[in-house]
Amino acid sequence: MGNELLVFVVMVIVQLAFAGMIIISKLVMDGGMNAFVQSAYRPIFATISIAPFAFFLERKTRPKLTRSILFQIFLCSIFGITANQSIYFIGIKNSTPTIVSAIDNLVPAFTFIIAVPLGIEKLGLRSIAGQAKFLGTIVCVGGAILLSLYHGKVVVDQLGFHWKYAENTGEDVNSAHSNFLLGPFLLIVSSLTYAIWLIIQAKVNEKYAAPYTCTTLMCLMASVECVIIGFCVAPNLSEWTLNPIRAISVVYNGVVATSFTFFLSSWCIGKKGPLYVSMFNPLLLVISAFLSWTLLREKLYLGVVVGSIIVVAGLYGFLWGKKMETSEDDIEVNK
């Protein structure tokens, strides 16, 4: 019972960490920080914080690093960090934390869509499990389209209390709705690149059982890639200057929202499996919406609320089907 509670608490902490990343990233970019500069700093600090674990925990156990595996890790750095984070941070800049966390729930659906033609997942429409996964995917995507295209009236207005620093940025988080199409569209593309990374990373894990070393190499490669892109977009060194709040943001994103959450999520996956971990994704939506409402004075619109509910409902439908399919496969194996 104690172990069950511990895993639950850890997963809540992970979602709190992700929500903090969304809020503080939104805040510093509204304050003038370039999205590409933000995305360049994150893998740098992630590399610095993960490298000691790779060196001390895996120096005697890591398998040989072949050219094929190194190339696959390079692809992971492209899709999982460089493309994903660059698009993700621009999406945050042009959206709101609530929309960001809602669209994050599309990742399982996109992963399923990509995995089916590759033969990694089976569609299985003749079974209830397959139908649940298929319908859950359709509902998820439909909810994302709804919150992207439909604005609607305000259902929860601004809170009188808010973070004083947010007021000093000169930006209103709700002004992001002038880019109501651009922000969600970029976030959907970001979820797609992340799903591609999951597929490639799964192949890497089968051949290279050294997660810390793999993550260190991936973050190191992404650091070089993101810095090159960042300097092409923002060549002035003044744009790379870190004031206290920007420094907190990039260190937090690299150390807490990457290294720390990777360690905790990996531990929880080992204890309860990936399905259990993925079921906590909707909690990020609730936490982000609350923090954005209280700290950044975000308004909640009808389209965002309804679309978010539909996305979460689709996600749980998909996860229910996946759990049923896994149970059926276990029964077949044990026969």
Coordinates of N, CA and C in Angstrom, one line a residue, residues 1-10:
M1 N 0.8 -1.2 0.0 CA 0.0 0.0 0.0 C 0.9 1.3 0.0
G2 N 2.0 1.2 0.8 CA 2.9 2.3 0.9 C 3.6 2.6 -0.4
N3 N 3.9 1.5 -1.1 CA 4.6 1.6 -2.4 C 3.7 2.2 -3.5
E4 N 2.4 1.8 -3.4 CA 1.4 2.3 -4.4 C 1.3 3.8 -4.2
L5 N 1.2 4.3 -2.9 CA 1.0 5.7 -2.6 C 2.3 6.5 -3.1
L6 N 3.5 5.9 -2.9 CA 4.7 6.5 -3.3 C 4.8 6.8 -4.8
V7 N 4.4 5.8 -5.6 CA 4.4 5.9 -7.0 C 3.4 7.0 -7.4
F8 N 2.2 7.0 -6.8 CA 1.2 8.0 -7.1 C 1.8 9.4 -6.8
V9 N 2.4 9.6 -5.7 CA 2.9 10.9 -5.3 C 4.0 11.3 -6.3
V10 N 4.9 10.4 -6.6 CA 6.0 10.7 -7.6 C 5.4 11.2 -8.9

